[in-house]
Short mmCIF file of C-alpha atoms and ligand atoms in Angstrom, two decimals:
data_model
loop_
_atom_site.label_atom_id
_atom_site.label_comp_id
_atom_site.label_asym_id
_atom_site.label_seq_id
_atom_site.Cartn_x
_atom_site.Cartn_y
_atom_site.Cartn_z
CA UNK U 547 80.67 196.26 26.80
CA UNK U 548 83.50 194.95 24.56
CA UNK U 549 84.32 197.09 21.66
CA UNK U 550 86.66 196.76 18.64
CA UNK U 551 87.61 200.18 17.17
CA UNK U 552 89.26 199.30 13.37
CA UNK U 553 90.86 202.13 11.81
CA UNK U 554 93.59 204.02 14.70
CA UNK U 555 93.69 206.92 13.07
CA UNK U 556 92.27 210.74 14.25
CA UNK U 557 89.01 209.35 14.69
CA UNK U 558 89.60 205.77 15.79
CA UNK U 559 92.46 206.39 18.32
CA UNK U 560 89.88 209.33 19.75
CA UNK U 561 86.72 207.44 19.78
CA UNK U 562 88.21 204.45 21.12
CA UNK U 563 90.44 206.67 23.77
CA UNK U 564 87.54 207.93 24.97
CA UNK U 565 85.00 205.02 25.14
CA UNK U 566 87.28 203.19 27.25
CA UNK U 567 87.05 206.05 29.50
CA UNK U 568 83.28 205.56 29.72
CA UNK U 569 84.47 202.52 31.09
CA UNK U 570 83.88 200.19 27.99
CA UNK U 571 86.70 197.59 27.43
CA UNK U 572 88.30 198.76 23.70
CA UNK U 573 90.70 197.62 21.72
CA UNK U 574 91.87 199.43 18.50
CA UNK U 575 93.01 197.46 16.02
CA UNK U 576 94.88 198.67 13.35
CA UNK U 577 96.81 197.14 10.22
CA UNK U 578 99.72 199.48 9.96
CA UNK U 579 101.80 197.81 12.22
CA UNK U 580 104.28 200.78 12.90
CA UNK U 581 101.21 202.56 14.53
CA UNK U 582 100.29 199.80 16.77
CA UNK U 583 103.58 199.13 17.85
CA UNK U 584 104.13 202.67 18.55
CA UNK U 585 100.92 202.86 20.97
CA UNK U 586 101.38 199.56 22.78
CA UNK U 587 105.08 201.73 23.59
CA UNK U 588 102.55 204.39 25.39
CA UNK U 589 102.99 207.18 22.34
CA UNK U 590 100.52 208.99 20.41
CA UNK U 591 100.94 208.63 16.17
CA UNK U 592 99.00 212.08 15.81
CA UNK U 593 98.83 215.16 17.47
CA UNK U 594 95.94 215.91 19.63
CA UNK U 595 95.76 217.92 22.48
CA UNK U 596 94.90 215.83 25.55
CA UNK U 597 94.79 212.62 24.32
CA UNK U 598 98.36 211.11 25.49
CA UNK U 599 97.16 211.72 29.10
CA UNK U 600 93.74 209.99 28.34
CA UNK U 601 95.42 207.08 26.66
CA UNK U 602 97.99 206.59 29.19
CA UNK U 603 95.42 206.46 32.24
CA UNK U 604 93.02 204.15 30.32
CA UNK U 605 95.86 201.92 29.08
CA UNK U 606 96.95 201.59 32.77
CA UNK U 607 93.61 201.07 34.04
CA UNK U 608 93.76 197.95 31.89
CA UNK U 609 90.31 199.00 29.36
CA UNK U 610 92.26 200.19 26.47
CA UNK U 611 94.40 198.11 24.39
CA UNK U 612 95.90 198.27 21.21
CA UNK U 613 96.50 194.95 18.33
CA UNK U 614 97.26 194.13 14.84
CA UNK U 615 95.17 190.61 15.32
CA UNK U 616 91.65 192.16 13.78
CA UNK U 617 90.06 188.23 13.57
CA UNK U 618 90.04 187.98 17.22
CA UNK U 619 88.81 191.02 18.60
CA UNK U 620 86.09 191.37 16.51
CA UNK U 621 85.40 187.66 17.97
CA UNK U 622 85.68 189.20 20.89
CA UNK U 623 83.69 191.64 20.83
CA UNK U 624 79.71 193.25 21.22
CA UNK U 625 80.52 195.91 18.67
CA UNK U 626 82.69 196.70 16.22
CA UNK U 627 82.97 200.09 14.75
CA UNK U 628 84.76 200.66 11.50
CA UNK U 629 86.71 204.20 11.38
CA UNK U 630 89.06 203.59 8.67
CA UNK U 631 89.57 206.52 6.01
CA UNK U 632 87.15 207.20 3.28
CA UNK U 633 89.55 209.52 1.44
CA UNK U 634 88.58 210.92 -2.29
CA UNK U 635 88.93 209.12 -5.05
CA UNK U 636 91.14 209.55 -7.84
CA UNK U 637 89.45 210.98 -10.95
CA UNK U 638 85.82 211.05 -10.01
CA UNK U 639 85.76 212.79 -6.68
CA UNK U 640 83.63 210.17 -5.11
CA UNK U 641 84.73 208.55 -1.80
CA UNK U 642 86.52 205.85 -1.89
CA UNK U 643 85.46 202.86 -0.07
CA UNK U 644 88.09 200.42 -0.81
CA UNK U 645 89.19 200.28 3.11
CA UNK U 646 85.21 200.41 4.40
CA UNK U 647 84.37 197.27 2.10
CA UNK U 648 88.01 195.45 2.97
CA UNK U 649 86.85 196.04 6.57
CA UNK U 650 83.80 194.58 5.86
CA UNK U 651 84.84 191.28 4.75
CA UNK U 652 87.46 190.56 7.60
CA UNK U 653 84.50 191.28 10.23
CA UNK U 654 82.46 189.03 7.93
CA UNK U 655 84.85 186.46 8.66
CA UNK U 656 85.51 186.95 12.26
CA UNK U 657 81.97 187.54 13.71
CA UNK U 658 80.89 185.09 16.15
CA UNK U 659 77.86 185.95 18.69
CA UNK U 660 75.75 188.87 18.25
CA UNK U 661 77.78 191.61 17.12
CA UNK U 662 76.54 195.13 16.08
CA UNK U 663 78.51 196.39 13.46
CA UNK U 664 78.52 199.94 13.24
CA UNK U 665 80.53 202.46 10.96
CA UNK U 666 82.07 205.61 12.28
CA UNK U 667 83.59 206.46 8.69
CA UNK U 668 82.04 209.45 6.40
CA UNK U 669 80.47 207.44 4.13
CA UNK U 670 77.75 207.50 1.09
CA UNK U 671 74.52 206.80 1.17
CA UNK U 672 74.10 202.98 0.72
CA UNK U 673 77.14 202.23 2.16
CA UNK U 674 75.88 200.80 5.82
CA UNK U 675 72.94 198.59 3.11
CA UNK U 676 76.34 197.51 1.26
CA UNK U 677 78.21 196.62 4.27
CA UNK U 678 75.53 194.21 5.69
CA UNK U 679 74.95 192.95 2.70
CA UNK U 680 79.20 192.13 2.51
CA UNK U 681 79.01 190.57 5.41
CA UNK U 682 75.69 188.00 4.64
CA UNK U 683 77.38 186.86 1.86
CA UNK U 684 80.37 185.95 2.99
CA UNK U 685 78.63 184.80 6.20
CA UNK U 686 74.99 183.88 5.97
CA UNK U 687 75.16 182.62 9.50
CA UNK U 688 76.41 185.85 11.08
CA UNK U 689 74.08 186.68 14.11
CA UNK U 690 74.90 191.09 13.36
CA UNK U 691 73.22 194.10 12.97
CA UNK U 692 74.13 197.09 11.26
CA UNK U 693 74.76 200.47 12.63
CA UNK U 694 75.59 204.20 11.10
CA UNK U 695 77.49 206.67 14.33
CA UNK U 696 78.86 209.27 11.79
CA UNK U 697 81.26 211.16 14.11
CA UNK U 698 81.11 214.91 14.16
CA UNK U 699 84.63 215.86 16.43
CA UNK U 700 87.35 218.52 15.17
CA UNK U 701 90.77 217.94 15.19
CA UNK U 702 92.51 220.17 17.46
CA UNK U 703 89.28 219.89 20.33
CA UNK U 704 88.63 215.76 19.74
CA UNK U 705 88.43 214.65 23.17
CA UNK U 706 86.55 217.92 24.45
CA UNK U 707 83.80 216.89 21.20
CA UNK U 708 83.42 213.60 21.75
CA UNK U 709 83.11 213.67 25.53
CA UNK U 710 80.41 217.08 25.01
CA UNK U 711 78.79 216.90 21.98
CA UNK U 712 76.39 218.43 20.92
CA UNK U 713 75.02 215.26 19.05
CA UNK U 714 75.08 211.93 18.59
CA UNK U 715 73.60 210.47 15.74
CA UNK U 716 72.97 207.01 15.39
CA UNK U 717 71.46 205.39 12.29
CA UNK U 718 69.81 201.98 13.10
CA UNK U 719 66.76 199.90 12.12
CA UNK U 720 67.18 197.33 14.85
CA UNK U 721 65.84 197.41 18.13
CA UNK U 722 68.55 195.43 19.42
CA UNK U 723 71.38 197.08 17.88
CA UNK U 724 69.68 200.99 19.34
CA UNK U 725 69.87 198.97 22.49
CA UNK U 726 73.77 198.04 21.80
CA UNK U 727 74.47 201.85 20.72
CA UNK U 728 72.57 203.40 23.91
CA UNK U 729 74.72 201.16 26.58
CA UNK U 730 78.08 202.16 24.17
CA UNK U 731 77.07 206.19 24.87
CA UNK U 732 75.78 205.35 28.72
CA UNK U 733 77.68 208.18 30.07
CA UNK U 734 76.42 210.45 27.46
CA UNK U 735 72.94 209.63 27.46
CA UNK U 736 72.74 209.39 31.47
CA UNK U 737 74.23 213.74 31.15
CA UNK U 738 71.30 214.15 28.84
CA UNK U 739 73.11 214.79 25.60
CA UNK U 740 71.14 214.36 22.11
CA UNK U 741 71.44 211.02 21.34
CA UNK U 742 69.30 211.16 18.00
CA UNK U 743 68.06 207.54 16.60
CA UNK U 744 67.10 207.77 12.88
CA UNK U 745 67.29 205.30 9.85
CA UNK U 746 70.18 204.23 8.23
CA UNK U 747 70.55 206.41 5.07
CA UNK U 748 69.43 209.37 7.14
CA UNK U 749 72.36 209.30 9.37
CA UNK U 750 74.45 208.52 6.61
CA UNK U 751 73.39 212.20 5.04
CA UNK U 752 73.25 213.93 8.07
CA UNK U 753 77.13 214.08 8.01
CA UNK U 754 77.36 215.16 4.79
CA UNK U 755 74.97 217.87 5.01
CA UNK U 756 76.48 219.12 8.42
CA UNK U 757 79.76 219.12 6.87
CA UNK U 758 78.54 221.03 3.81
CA UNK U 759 76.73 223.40 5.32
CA UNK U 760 79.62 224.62 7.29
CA UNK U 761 82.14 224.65 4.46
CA UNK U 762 79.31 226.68 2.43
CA UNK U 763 79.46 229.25 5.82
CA UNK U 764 82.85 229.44 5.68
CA UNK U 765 82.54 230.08 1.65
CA UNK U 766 80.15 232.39 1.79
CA UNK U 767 81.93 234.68 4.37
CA UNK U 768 85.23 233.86 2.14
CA UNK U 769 83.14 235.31 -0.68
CA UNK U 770 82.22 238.31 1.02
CA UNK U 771 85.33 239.16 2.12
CA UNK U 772 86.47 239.74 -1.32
CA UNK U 773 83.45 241.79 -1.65
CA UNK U 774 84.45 244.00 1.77
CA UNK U 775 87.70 244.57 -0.09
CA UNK U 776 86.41 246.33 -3.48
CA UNK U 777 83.80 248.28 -1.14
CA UNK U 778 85.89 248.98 1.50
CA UNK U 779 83.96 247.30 4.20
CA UNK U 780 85.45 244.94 6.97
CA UNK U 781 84.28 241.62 6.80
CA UNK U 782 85.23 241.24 11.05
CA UNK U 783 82.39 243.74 11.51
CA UNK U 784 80.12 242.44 8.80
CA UNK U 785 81.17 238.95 10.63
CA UNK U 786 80.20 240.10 13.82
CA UNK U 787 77.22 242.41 12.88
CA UNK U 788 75.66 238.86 11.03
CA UNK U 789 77.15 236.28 13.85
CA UNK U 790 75.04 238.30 16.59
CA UNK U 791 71.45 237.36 14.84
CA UNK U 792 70.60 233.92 16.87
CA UNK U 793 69.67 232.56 13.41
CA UNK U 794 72.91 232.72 11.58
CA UNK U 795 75.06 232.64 15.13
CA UNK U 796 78.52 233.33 14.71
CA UNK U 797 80.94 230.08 14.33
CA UNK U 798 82.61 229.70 10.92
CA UNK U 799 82.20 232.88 9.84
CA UNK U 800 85.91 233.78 9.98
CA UNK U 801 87.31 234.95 6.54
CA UNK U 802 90.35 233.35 5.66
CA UNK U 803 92.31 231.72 3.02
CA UNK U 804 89.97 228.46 1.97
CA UNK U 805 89.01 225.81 4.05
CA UNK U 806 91.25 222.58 3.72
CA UNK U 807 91.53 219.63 6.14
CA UNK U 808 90.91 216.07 5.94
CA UNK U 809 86.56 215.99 5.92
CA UNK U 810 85.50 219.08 4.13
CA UNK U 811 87.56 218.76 0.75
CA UNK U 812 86.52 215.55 0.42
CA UNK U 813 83.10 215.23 1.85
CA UNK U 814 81.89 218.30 -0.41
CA UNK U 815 83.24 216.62 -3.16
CA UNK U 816 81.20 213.25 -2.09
CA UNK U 817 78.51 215.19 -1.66
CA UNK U 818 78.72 216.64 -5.18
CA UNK U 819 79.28 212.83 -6.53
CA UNK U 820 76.45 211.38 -4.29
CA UNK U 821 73.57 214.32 -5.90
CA UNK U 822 74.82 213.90 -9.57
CA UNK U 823 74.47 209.71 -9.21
CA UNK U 824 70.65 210.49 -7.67
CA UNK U 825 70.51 212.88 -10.59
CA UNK U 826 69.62 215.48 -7.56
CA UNK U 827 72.94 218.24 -8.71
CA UNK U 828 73.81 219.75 -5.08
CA UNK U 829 74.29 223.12 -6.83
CA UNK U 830 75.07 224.53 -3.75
CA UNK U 831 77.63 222.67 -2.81
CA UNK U 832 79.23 222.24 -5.84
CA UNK U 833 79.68 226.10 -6.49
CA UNK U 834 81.11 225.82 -2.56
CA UNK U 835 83.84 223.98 -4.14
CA UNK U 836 84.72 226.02 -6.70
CA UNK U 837 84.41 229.65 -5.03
CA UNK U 838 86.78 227.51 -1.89
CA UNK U 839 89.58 226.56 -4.95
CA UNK U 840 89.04 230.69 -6.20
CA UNK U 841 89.54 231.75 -2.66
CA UNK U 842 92.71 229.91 -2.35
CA UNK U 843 94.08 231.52 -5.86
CA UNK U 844 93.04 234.65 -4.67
CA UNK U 845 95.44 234.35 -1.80
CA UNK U 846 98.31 233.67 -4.24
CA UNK U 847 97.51 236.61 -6.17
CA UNK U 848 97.02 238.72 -2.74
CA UNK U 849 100.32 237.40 -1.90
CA UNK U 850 101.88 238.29 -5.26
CA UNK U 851 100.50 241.72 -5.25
CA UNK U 852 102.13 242.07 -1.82
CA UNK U 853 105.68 241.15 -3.32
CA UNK U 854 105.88 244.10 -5.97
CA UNK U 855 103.74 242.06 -8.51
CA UNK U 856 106.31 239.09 -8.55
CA UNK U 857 107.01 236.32 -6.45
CA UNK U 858 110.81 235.60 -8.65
CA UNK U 859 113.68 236.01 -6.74
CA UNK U 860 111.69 236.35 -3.88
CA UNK U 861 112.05 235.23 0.02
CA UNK U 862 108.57 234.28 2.21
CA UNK U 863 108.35 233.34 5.12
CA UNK U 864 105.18 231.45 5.81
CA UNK U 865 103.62 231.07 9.36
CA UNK U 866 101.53 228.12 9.67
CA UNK U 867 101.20 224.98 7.24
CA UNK U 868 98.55 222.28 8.70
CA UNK U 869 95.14 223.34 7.86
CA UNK U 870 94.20 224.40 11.05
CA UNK U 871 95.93 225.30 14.77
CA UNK U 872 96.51 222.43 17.15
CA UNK U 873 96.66 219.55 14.73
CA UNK U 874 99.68 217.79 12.48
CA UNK U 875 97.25 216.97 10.08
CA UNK U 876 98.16 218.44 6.83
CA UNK U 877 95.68 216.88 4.53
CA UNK U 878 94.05 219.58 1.71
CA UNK U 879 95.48 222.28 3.89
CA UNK U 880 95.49 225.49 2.14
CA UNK U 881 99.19 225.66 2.19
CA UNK U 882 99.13 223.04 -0.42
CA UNK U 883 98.57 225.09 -3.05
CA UNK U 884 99.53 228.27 -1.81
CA UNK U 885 103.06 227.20 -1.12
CA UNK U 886 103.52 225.42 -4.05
CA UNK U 887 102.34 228.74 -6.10
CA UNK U 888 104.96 230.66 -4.98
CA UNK U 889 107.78 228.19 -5.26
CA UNK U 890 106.85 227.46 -8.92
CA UNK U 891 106.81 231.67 -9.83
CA UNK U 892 110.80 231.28 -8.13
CA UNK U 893 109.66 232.57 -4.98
CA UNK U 894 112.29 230.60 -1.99
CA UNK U 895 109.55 229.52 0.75
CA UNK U 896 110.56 229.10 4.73
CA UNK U 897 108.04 227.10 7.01
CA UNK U 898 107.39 227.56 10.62
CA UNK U 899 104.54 225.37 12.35
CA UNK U 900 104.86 223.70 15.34
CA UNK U 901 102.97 220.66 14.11
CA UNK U 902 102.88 220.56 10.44
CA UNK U 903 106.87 219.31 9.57
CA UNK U 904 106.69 216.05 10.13
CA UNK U 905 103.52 215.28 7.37
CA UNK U 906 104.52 218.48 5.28
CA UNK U 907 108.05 217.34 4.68
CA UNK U 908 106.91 215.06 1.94
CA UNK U 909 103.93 217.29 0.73
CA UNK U 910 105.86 220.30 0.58
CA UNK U 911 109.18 219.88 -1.54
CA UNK U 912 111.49 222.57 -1.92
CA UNK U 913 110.54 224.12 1.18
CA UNK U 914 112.96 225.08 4.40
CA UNK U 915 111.33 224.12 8.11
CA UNK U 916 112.29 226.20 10.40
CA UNK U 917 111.55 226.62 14.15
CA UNK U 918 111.29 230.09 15.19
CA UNK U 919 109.26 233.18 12.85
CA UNK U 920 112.00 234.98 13.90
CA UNK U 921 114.65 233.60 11.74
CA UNK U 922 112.55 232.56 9.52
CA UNK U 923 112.03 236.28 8.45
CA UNK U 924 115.68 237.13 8.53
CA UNK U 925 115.88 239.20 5.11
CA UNK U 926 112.69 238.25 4.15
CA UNK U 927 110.03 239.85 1.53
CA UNK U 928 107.39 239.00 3.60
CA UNK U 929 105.71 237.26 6.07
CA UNK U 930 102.70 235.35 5.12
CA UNK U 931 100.27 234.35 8.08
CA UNK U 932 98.41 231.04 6.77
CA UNK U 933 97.33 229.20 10.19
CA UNK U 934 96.55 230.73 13.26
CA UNK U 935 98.50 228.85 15.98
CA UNK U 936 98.74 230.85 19.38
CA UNK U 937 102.05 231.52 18.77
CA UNK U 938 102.00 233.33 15.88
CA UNK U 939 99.21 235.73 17.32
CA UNK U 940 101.20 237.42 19.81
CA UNK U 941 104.75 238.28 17.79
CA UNK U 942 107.05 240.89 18.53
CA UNK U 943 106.72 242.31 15.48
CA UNK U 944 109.17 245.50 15.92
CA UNK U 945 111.37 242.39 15.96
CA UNK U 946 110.01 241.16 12.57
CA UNK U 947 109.94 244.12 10.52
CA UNK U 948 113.83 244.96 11.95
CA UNK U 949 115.18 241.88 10.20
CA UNK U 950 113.43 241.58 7.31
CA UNK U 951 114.72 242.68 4.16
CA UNK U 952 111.67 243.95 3.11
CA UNK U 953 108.71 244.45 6.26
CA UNK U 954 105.47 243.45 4.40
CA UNK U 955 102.60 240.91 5.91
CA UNK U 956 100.07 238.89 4.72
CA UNK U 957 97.58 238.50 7.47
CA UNK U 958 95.27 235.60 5.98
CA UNK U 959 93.71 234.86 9.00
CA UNK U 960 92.78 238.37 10.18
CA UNK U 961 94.94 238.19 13.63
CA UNK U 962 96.55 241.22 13.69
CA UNK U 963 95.24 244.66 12.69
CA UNK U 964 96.53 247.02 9.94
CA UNK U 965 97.55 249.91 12.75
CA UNK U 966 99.46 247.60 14.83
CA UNK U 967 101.75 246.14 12.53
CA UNK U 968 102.41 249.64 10.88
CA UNK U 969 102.82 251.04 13.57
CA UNK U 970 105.62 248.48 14.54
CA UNK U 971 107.62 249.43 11.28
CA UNK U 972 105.85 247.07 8.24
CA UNK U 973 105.91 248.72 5.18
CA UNK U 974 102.76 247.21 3.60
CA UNK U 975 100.22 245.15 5.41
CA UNK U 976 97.17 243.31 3.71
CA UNK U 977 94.55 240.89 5.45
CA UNK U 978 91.57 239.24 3.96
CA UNK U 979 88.10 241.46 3.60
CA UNK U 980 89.49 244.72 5.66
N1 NAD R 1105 89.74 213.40 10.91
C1 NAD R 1105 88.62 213.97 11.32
O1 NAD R 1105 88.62 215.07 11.89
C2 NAD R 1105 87.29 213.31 11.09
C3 NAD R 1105 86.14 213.81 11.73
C4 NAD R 1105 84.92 213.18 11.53
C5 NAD R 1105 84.85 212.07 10.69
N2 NAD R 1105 85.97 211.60 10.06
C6 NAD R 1105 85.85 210.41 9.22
O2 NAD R 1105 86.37 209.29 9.93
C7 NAD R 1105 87.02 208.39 9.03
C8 NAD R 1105 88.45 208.16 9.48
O3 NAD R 1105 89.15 209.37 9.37
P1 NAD R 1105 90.59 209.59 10.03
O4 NAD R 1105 90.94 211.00 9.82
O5 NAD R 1105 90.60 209.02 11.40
O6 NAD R 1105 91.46 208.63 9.06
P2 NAD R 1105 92.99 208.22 9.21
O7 NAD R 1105 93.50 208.09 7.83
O8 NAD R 1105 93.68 209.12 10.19
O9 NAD R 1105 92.94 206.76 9.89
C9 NAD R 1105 92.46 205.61 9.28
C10 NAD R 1105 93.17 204.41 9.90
O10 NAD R 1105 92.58 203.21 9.40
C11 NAD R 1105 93.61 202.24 9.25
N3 NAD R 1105 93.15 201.17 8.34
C12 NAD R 1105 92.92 201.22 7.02
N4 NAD R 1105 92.52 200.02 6.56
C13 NAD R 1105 92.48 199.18 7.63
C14 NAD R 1105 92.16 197.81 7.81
N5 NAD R 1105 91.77 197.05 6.77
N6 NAD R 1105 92.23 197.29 9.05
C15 NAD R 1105 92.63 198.04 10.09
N7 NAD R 1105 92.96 199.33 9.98
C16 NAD R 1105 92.89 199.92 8.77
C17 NAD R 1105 94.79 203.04 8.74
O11 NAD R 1105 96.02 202.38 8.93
C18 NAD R 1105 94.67 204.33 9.56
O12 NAD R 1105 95.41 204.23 10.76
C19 NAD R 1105 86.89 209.02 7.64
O13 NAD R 1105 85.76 208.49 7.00
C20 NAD R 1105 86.66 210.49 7.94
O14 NAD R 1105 85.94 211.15 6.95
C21 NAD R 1105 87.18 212.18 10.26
#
């Protein structure tokens, strides 16, 4: 099977990384030509655990490759999957499908043989109708099918979700192109993985409302956090009392300060945009969105409460920018607006994350990178935990509260426990829901 992966980014680098190790022959073609030239080299533009070594031993066996030459490997190729970005867009909150539709009319161009289009991107509903219909005009000859594969992996475990997922979910209303889809996921479908065949428009929502529902899990425990703290209950035992019923289970139920990242932001705010245009209001989902931005003030306030009531004059020492452990990617990360919210009341805000630097450079203005929490909290106010990397959970934090200038902690990802850090010589310590 000869693929063409367009788009090289989180999901495009991944999917195509990994169908190549199914044994497919892929090449990812991308038009930023700094990226490509940077993988032909044998590196990585992202960080993602695990996929270097996969590249590298796919490259060498000769299946993978990497171009800037989109025409002739969609020629090429049996299908073509488009996994360019659908980010928001500005002003109405709708996705933007600029780079989809721009997609769409090269392939139009390039198609020769049978070809089964299929698009990996988040998208709308209407979108995979839109993009056949792009691709008949400008080609009425074209011998293609269309194809929805929404992909469902997280940053941070990519390979381990594409490779073991717990789905696939394939939108198509050809015979021929299920056919096409069922010898791309072979290795899947041979291990007896859910490969689930449904229309077009159904696959097309099925992202959506998986990626909704979790962001509304992760709201609602958010939301009952703040509860836990006016009643004095602990939302890691109301977690963990709820997460043990087989109904509810208990993934995504960790309180924390707002989920960010580069799908649910945007994809609940599609969402939002896609029920409003089919006058069907996701009510739900919209009020997800609005509790997630509260949740994220009531960090800053949390924060500020923390720091005598005022954040001027202030040092902070913040632990953790990207949006989530083991990625770089920084987009709608939390930190966004915290950070910024403290740096505009005259707090002076210092940045460790292994990751996060090189994206949250630019994002981030007026804030110092450093490497190590230690310094980082030399004569500090406090320390504010925003991402949970491994690193942070295990800190000497006898160390910590010796060289700050003032030992307090904001634990917004519930790591460590109030005792513990007291005990080690903080002065204040608050968490979120405890
Ligand atoms: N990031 C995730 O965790 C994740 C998970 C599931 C689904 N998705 C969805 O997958 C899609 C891609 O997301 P991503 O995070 O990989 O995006 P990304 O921004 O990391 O990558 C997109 C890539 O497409 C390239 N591109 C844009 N226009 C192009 C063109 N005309 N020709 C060739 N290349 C082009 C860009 O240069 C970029 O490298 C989005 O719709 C997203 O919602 C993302």
């Amino acid at each position: 099977m000869k693929i063409a992966m367009i788009g090289t980014g989180y999901v495009g680098l991944v999917s195509g990384v990994c169908f190549s190790d199914f044994g497919h022959n892929v090449v990812c073609v991308d038009n930023n030509p700094d990226k490509i030239s940077k993988l032909k080299n044998g590196e990585v533009p992202i960080f993602e655990p695990g996929l270097e070594d996969l590249m590298l031993r796919n490259v060498k066996a000769g299946r993978l490759h990497f171009s800037d030459d989109l025409k002739t490997n969609v020629a090429n190729a049996d299908a073509v999957f488009i996994a360019v970005g659908t980010p928001t867009r500005r002003g109405d909150g709708h996705a933007d499908l600029t780079y989809v539709y721009a997609v769409a009319e090269e392939v139009a161009k390039a198609i020769s043989g049978y070809t089964v289009v299929v698009t990996k991107s988040t998208v709308p509903v209407g979108t995979n109708r839109e993009v056949e219909r792009i691709i008949r005009q400008l080609n009425p000859d074209a011998d293609f099918d269309i194809a929805s594969n929404p992909e469902f992996l997280r940053e941070g475990a990519a390979i381990d979700d594409f490779m073991r997922p717990d789905r696939v979910v394939v939108g198509a209303n050809s015979e021929k192109a299920q056919k096409v889809i069922r010898d791309v996921y072979r290795p899947l479908f041979l291990r007896e993985y859910p490969i689930v065949m449904m229309d077009l428009e159904s696959a097309e929502l099925t992202k959506y409302a998986s990626n909704a529902f979790l962001a509304t899990k992760i709201t609602f425990i958010n939301e009952m956090a703040s509860l836990c703290e006016r009643v004095g209950a602990d939302i890691k035992l109301v977690a963990k009392g709820m997460g043990l019923d087989g109904r509810i289970g208990n993934k995504f139920l960790h309180a924390g300060p707002g989920f960010g990242g580069s799908c649910f932001p945007k994809d609940t705010s599609a969402l939002a945009r896609i029920g409003q245009e089919h006058s069907v209001p996701m009510q739900i989902t919209e009020t997800v969105i609005k509790v997630n931005e509260e949740t994220k003030r009531r960090m800053v306030l949390k924060i500020e409460d923390l720091c005598g009531g005022s954040f001027n004059g202030k040092t902070i020492a913040v632990l953790g920018a990207t949006f989530k452990p083991d990625t770089d990617d920084m987009r709608d990360a939390p930190s966004l607006t915290i950070i910024p919210a403290m740096i505009g009341n005259g707090a002076s805000v210092r940045v460790v994350d292994p990751q996060g630097a090189h994206e949250g450079k630019a994002l981030l203005p007026g804030v110092e990178w450093m490497e190590s929490a230690y310094t980082a909290c030399e004569n500090a106010d406090a320390i504010v935990i925003l991402t949970e990397w491994n690193e942070f959970r295990a800190l000497d934090l006898e160390r910590l509260a010796k060289v700050m200038a003032k030992p307090n902690m904001a634990d917004l990802r519930n790591i460590y426990s109030a005792k513990e850090v007291l005990d080690a010589g903080f002065e204040n310590y608050v968490s979120v829901g405890r």
